[in-house]
PDB file of N, CA and C in Angstrom:
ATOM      1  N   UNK X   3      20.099  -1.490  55.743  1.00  0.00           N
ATOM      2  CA  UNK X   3      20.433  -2.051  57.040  1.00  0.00           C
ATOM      3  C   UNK X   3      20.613  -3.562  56.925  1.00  0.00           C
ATOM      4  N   UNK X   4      19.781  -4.248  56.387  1.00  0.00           N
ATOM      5  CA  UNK X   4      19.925  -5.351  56.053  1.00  0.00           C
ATOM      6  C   UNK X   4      21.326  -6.335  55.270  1.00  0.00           C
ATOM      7  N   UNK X   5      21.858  -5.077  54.034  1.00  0.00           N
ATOM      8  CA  UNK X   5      22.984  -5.469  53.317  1.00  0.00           C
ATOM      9  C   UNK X   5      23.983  -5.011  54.504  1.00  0.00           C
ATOM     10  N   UNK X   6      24.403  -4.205  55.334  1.00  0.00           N
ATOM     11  CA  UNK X   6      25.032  -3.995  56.460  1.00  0.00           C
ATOM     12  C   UNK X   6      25.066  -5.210  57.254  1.00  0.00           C
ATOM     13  N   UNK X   7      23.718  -6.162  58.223  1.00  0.00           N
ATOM     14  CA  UNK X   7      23.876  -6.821  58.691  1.00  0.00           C
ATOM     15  C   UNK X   7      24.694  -8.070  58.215  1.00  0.00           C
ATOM     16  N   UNK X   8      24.223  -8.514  56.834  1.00  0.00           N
ATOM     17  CA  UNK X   8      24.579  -9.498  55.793  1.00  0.00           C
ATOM     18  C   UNK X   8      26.219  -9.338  55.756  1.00  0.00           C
ATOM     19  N   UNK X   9      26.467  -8.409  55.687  1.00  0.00           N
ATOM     20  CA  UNK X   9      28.098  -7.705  55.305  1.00  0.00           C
ATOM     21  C   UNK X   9      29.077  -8.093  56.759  1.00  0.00           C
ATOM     22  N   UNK X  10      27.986  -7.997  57.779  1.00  0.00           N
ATOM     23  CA  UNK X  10      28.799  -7.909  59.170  1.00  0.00           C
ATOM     24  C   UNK X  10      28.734  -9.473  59.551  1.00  0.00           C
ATOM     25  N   UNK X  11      27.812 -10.555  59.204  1.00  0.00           N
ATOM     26  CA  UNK X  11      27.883 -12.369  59.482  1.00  0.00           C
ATOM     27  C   UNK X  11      28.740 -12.403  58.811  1.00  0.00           C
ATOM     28  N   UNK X  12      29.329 -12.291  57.087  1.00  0.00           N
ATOM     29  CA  UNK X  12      30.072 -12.951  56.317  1.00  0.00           C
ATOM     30  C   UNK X  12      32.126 -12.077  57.477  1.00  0.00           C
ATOM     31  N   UNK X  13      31.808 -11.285  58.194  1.00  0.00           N
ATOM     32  CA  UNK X  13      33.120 -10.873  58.595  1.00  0.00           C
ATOM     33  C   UNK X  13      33.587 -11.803  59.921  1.00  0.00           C
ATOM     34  N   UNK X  14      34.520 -12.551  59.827  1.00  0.00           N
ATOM     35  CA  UNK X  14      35.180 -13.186  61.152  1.00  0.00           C
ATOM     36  C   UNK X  14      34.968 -12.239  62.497  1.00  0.00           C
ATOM     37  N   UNK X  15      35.440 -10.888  62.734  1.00  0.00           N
ATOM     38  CA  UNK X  15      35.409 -10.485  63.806  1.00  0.00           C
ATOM     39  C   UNK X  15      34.534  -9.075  63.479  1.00  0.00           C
ATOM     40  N   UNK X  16      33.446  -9.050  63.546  1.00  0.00           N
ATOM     41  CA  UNK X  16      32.415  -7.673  63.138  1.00  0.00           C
ATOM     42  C   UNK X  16      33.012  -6.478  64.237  1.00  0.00           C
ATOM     43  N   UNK X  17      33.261  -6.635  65.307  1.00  0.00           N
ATOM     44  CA  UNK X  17      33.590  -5.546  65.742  1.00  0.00           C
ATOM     45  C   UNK X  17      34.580  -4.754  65.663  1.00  0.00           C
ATOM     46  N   UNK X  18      35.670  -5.287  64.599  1.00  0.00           N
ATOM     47  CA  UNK X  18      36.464  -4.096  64.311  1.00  0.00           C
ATOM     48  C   UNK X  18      35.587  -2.999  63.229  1.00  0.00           C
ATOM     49  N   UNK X  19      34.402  -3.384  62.437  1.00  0.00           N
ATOM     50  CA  UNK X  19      33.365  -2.547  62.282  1.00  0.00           C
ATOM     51  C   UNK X  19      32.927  -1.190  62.986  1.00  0.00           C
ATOM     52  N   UNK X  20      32.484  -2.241  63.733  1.00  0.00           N
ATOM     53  CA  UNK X  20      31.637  -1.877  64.960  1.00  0.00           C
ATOM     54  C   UNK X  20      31.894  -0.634  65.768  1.00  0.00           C
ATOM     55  N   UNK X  21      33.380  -1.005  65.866  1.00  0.00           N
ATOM     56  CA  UNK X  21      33.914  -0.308  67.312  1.00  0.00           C
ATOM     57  C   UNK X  21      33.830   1.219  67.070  1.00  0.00           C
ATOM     58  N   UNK X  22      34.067   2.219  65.732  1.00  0.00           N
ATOM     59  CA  UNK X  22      34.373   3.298  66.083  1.00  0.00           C
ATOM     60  C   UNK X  22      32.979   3.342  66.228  1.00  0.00           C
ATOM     61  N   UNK X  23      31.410   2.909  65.930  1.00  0.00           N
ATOM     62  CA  UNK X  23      30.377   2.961  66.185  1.00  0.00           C
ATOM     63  C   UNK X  23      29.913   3.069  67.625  1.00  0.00           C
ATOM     64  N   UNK X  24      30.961   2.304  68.038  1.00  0.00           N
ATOM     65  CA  UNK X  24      30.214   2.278  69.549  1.00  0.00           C
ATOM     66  C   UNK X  24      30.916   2.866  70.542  1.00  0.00           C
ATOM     67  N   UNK X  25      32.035   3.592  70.063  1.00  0.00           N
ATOM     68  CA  UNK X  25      32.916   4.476  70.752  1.00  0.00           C
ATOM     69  C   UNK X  25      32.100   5.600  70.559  1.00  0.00           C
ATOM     70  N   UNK X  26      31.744   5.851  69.367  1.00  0.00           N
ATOM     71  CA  UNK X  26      30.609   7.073  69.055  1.00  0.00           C
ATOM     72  C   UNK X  26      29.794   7.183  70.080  1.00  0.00           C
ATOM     73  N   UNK X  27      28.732   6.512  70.425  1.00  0.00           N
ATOM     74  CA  UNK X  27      27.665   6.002  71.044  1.00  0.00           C
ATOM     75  C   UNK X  27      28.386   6.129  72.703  1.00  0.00           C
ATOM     76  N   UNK X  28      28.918   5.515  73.084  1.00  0.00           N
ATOM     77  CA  UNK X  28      29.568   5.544  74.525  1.00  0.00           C
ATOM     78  C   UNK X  28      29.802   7.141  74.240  1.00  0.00           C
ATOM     79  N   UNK X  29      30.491   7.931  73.384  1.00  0.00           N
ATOM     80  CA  UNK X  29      31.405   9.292  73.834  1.00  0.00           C
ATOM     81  C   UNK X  29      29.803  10.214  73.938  1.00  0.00           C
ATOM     82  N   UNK X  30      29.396  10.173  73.110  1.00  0.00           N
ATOM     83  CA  UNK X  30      27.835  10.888  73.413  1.00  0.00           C
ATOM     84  C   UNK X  30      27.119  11.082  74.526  1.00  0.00           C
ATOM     85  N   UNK X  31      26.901   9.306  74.827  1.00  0.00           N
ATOM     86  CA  UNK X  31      26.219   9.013  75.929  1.00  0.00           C
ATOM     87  C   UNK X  31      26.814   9.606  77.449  1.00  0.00           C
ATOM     88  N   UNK X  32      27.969   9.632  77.257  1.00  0.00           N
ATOM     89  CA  UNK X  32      28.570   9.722  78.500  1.00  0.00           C
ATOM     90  C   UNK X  32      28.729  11.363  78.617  1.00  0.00           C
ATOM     91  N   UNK X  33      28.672  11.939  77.536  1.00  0.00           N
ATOM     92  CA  UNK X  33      29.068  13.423  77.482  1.00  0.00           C
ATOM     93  C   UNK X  33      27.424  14.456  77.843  1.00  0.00           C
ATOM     94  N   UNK X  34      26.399  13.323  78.108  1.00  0.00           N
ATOM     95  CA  UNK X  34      25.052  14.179  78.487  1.00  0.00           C
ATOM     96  C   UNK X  34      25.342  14.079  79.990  1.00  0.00           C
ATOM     97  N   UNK X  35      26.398  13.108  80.261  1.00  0.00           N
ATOM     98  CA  UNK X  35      26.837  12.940  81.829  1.00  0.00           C
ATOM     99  C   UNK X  35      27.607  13.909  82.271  1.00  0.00           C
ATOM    100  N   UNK X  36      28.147  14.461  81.433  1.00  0.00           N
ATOM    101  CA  UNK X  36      29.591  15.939  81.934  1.00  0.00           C
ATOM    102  C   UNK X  36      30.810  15.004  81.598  1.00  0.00           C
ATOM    103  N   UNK X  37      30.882  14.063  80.979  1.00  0.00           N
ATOM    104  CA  UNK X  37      32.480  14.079  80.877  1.00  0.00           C
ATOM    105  C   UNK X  37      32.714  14.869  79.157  1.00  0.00           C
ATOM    106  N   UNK X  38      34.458  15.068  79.441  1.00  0.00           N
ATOM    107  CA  UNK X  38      34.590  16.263  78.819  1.00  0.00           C
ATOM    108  C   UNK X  38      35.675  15.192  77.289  1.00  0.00           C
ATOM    109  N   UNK X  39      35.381  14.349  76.977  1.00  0.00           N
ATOM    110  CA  UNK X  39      36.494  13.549  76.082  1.00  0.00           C
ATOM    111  C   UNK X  39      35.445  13.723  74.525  1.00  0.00           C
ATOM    112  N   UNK X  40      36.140  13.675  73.630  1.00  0.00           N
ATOM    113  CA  UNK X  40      36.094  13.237  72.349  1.00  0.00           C
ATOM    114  C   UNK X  40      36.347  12.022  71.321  1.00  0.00           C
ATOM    115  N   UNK X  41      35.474  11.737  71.014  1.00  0.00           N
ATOM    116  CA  UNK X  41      35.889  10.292  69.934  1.00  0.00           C
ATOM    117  C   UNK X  41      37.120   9.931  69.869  1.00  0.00           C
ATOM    118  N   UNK X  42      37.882  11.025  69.345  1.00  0.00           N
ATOM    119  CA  UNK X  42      39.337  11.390  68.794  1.00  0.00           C
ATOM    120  C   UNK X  42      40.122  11.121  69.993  1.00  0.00           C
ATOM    121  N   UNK X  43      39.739  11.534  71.147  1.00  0.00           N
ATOM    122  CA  UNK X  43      40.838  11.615  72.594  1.00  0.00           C
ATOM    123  C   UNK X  43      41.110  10.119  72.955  1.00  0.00           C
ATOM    124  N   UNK X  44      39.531   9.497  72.878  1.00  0.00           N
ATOM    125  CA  UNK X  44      39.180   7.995  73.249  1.00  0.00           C
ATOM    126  C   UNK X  44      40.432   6.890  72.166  1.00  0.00           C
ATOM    127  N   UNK X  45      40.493   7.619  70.924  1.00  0.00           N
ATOM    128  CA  UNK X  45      40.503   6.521  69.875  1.00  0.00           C
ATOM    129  C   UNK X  45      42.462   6.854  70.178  1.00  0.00           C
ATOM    130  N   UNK X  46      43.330   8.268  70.244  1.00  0.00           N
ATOM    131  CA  UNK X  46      44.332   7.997  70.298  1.00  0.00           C
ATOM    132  C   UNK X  46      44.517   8.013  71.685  1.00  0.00           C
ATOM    133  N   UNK X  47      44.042   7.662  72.385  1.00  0.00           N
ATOM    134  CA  UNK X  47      43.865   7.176  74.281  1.00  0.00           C
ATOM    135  C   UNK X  47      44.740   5.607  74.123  1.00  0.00           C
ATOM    136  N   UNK X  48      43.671   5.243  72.916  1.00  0.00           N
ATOM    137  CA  UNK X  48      43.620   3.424  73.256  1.00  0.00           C
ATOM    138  C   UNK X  48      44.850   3.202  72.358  1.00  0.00           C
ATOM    139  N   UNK X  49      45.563   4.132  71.291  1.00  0.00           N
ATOM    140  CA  UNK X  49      46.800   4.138  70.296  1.00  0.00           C
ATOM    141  C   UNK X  49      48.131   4.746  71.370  1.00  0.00           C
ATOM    142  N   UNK X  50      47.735   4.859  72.644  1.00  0.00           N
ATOM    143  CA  UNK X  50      48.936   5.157  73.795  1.00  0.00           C
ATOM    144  C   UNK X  50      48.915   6.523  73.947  1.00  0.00           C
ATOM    145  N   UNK X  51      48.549   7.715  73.334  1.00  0.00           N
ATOM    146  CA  UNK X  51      48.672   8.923  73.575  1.00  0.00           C
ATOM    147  C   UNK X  51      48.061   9.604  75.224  1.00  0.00           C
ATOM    148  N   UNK X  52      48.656   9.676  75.563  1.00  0.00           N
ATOM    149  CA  UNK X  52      48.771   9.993  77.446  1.00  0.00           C
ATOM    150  C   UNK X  52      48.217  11.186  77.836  1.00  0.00           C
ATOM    151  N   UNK X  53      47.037  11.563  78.442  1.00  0.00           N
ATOM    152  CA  UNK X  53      46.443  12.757  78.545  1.00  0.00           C
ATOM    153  C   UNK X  53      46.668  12.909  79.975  1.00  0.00           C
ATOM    154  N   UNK X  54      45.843  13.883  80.859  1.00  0.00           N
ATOM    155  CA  UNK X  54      46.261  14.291  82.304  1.00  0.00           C
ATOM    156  C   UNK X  54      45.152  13.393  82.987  1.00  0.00           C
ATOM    157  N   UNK X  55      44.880  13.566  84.406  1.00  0.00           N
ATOM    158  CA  UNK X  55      44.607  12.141  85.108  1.00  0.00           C
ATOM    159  C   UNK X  55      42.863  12.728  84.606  1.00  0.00           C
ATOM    160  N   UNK X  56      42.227  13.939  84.806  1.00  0.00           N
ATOM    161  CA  UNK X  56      40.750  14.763  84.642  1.00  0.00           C
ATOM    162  C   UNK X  56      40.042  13.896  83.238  1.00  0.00           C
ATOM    163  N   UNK X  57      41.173  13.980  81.868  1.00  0.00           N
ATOM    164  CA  UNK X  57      41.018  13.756  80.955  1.00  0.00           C
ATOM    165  C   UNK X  57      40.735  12.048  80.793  1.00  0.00           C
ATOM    166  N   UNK X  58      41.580  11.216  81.012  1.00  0.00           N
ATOM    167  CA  UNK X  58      42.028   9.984  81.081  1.00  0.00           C
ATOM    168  C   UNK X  58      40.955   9.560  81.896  1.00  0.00           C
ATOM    169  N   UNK X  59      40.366   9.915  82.955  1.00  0.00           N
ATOM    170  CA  UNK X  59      39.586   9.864  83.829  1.00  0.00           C
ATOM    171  C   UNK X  59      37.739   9.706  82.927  1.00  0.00           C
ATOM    172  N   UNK X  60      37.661  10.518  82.391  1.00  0.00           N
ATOM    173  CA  UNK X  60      36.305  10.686  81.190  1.00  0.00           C
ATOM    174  C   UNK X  60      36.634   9.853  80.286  1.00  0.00           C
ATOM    175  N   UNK X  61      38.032   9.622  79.574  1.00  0.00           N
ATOM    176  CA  UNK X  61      38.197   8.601  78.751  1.00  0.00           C
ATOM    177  C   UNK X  61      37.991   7.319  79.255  1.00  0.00           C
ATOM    178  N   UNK X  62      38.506   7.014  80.532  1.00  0.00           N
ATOM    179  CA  UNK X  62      38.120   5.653  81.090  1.00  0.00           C
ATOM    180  C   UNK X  62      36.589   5.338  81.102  1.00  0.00           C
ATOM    181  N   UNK X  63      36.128   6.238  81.543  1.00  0.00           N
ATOM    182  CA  UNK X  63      34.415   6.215  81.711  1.00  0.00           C
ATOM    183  C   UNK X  63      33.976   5.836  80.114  1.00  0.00           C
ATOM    184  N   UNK X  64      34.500   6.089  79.164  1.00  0.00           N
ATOM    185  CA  UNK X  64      33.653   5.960  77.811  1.00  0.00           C
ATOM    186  C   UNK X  64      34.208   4.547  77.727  1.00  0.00           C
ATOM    187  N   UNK X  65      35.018   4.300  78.088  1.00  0.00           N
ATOM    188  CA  UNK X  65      36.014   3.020  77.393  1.00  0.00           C
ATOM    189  C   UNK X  65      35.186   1.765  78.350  1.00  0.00           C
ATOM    190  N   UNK X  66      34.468   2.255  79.810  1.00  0.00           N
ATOM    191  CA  UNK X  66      33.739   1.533  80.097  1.00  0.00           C
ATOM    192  C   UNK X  66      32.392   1.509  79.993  1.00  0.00           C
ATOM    193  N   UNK X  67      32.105   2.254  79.661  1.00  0.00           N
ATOM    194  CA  UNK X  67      30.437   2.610  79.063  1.00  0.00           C
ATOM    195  C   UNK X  67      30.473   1.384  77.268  1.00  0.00           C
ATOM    196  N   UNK X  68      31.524   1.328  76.818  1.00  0.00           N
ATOM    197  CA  UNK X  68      31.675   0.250  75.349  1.00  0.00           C
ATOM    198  C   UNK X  68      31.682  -0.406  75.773  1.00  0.00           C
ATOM    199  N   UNK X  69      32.501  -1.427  76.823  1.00  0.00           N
ATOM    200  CA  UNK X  69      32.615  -2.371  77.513  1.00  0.00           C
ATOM    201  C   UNK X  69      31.533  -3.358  77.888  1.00  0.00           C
ATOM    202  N   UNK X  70      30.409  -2.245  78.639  1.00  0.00           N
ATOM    203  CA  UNK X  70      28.986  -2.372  79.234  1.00  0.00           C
ATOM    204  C   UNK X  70      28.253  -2.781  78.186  1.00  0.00           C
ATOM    205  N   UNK X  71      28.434  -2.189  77.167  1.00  0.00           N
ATOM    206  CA  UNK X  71      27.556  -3.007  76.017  1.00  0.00           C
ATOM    207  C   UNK X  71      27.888  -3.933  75.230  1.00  0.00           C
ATOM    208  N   UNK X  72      28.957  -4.294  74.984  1.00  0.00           N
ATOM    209  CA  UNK X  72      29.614  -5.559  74.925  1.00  0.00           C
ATOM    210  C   UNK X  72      29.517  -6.574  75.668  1.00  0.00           C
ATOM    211  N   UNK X  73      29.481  -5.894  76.901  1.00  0.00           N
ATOM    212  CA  UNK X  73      29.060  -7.273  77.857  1.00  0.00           C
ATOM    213  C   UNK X  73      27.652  -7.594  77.520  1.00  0.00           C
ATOM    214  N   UNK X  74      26.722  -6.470  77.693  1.00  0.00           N
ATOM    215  CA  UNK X  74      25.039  -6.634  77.481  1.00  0.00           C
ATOM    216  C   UNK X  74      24.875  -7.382  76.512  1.00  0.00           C
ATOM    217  N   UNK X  75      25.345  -7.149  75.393  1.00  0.00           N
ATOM    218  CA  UNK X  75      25.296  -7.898  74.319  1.00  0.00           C
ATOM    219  C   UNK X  75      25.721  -9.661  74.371  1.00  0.00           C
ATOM    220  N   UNK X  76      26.549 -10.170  74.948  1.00  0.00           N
ATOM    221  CA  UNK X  76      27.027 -11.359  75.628  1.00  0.00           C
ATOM    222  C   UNK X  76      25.902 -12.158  75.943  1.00  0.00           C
ATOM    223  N   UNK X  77      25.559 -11.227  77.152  1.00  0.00           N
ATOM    224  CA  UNK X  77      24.670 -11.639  78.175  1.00  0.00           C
ATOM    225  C   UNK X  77      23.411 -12.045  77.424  1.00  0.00           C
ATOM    226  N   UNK X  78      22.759 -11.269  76.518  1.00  0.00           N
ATOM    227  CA  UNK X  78      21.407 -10.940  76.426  1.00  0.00           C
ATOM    228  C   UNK X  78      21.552 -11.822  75.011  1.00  0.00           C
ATOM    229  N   UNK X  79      23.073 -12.615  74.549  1.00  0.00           N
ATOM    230  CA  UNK X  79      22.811 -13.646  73.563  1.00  0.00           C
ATOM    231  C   UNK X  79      22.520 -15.426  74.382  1.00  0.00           C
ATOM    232  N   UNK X  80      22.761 -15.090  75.866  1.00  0.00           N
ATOM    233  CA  UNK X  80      22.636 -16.045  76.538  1.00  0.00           C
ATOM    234  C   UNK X  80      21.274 -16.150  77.130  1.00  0.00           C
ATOM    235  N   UNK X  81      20.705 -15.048  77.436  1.00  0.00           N
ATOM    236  CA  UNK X  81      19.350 -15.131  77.914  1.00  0.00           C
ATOM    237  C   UNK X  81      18.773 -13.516  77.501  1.00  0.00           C
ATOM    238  N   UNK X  82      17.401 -14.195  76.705  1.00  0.00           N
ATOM    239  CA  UNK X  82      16.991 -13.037  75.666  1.00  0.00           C
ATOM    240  C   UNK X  82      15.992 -11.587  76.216  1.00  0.00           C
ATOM    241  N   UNK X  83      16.222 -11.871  78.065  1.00  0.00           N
ATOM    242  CA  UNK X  83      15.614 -11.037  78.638  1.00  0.00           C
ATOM    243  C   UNK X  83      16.442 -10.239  79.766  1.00  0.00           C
ATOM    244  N   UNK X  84      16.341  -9.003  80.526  1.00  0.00           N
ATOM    245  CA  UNK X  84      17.511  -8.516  81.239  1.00  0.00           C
ATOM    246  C   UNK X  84      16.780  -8.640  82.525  1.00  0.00           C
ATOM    247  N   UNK X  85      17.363  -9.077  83.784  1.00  0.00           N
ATOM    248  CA  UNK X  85      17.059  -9.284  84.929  1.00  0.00           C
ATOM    249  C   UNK X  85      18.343  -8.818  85.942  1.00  0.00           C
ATOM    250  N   UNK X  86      17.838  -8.778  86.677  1.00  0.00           N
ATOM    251  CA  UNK X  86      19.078  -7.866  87.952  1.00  0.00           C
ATOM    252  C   UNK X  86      20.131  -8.748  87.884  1.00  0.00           C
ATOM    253  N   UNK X  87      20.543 -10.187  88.305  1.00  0.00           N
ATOM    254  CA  UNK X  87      21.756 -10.276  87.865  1.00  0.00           C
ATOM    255  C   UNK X  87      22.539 -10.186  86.995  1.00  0.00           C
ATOM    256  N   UNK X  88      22.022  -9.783  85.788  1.00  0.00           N
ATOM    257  CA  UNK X  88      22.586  -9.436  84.395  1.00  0.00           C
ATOM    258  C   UNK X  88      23.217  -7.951  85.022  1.00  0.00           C
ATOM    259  N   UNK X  89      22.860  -7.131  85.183  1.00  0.00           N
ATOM    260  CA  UNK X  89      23.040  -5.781  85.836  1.00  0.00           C
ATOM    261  C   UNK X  89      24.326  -5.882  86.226  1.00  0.00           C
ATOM    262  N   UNK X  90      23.978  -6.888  87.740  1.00  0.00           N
ATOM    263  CA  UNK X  90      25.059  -6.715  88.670  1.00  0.00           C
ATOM    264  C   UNK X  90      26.250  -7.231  88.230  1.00  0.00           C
ATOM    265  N   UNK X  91      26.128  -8.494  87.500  1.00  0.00           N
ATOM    266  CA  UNK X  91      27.492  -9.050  86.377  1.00  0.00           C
ATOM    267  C   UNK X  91      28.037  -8.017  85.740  1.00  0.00           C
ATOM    268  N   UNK X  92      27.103  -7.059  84.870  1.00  0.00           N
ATOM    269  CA  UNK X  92      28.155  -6.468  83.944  1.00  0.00           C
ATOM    270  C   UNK X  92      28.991  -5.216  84.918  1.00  0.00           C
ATOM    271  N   UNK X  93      28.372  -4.781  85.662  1.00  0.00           N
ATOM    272  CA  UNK X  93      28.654  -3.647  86.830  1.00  0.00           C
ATOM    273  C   UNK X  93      29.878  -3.961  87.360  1.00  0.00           C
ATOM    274  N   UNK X  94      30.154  -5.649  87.700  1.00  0.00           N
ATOM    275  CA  UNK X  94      31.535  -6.043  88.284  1.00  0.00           C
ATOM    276  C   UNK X  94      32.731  -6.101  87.316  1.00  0.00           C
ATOM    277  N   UNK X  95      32.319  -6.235  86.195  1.00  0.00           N
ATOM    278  CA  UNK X  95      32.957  -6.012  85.010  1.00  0.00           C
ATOM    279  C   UNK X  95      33.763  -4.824  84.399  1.00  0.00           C
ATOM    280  N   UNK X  96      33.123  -4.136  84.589  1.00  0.00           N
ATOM    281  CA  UNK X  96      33.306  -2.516  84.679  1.00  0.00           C
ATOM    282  C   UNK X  96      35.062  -2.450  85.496  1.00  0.00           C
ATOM    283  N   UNK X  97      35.953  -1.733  84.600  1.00  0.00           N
ATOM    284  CA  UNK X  97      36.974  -1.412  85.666  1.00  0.00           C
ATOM    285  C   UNK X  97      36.977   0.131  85.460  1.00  0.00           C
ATOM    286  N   UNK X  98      37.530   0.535  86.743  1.00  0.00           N
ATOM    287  CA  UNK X  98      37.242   1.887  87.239  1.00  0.00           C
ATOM    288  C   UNK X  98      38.659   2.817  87.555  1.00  0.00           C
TER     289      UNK X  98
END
């Protein structure tokens, strides 16, 4: 974990790393919620491939569930504790 972290400072932009990681993580998370998308749907979603509004609809939700932690992550490098306006910031953030 450590040679990972080390690997991810020496990279200019770590989250092209990152991202199918946390697309992972969002498609999971969101799928104990009932949406019905896959890693795969999410990843050629964002490469333009056009699904129906049901589908696109669960994909949006994951694409903002990554978002949310990207922002958290922001936030919580600015102040190292989470308090309700942190919440309500990233919440407005969120597009729907």
């Amino acid at each position: 974990l450590s040679q990972y972290n080390g690997l991810l400072k020496g990279i200019v932009n770590p989250h092209i790393l990152l991202s199918p990681l946390t697309i992972q993580e969002a498609t999971l998370s969101s799928n104990i919620e009932g949406t019905q998308a896959t890693m795969s749907e999410v990843l050629e979603s964002e490469a333009g491939k056009k699904y129906d509004a049901d589908k696109q609809k669960d994909i949006r939700e994951i694409i903002n569930y990554r978002n949310a932690m990207f922002q958290a992550e922001e936030l919580l490098k600015e102040r190292p504790f989470i308090h309700l306006n942190m919440i309500q910031k990233t919440r407005c953030i969120i597009v729907i």
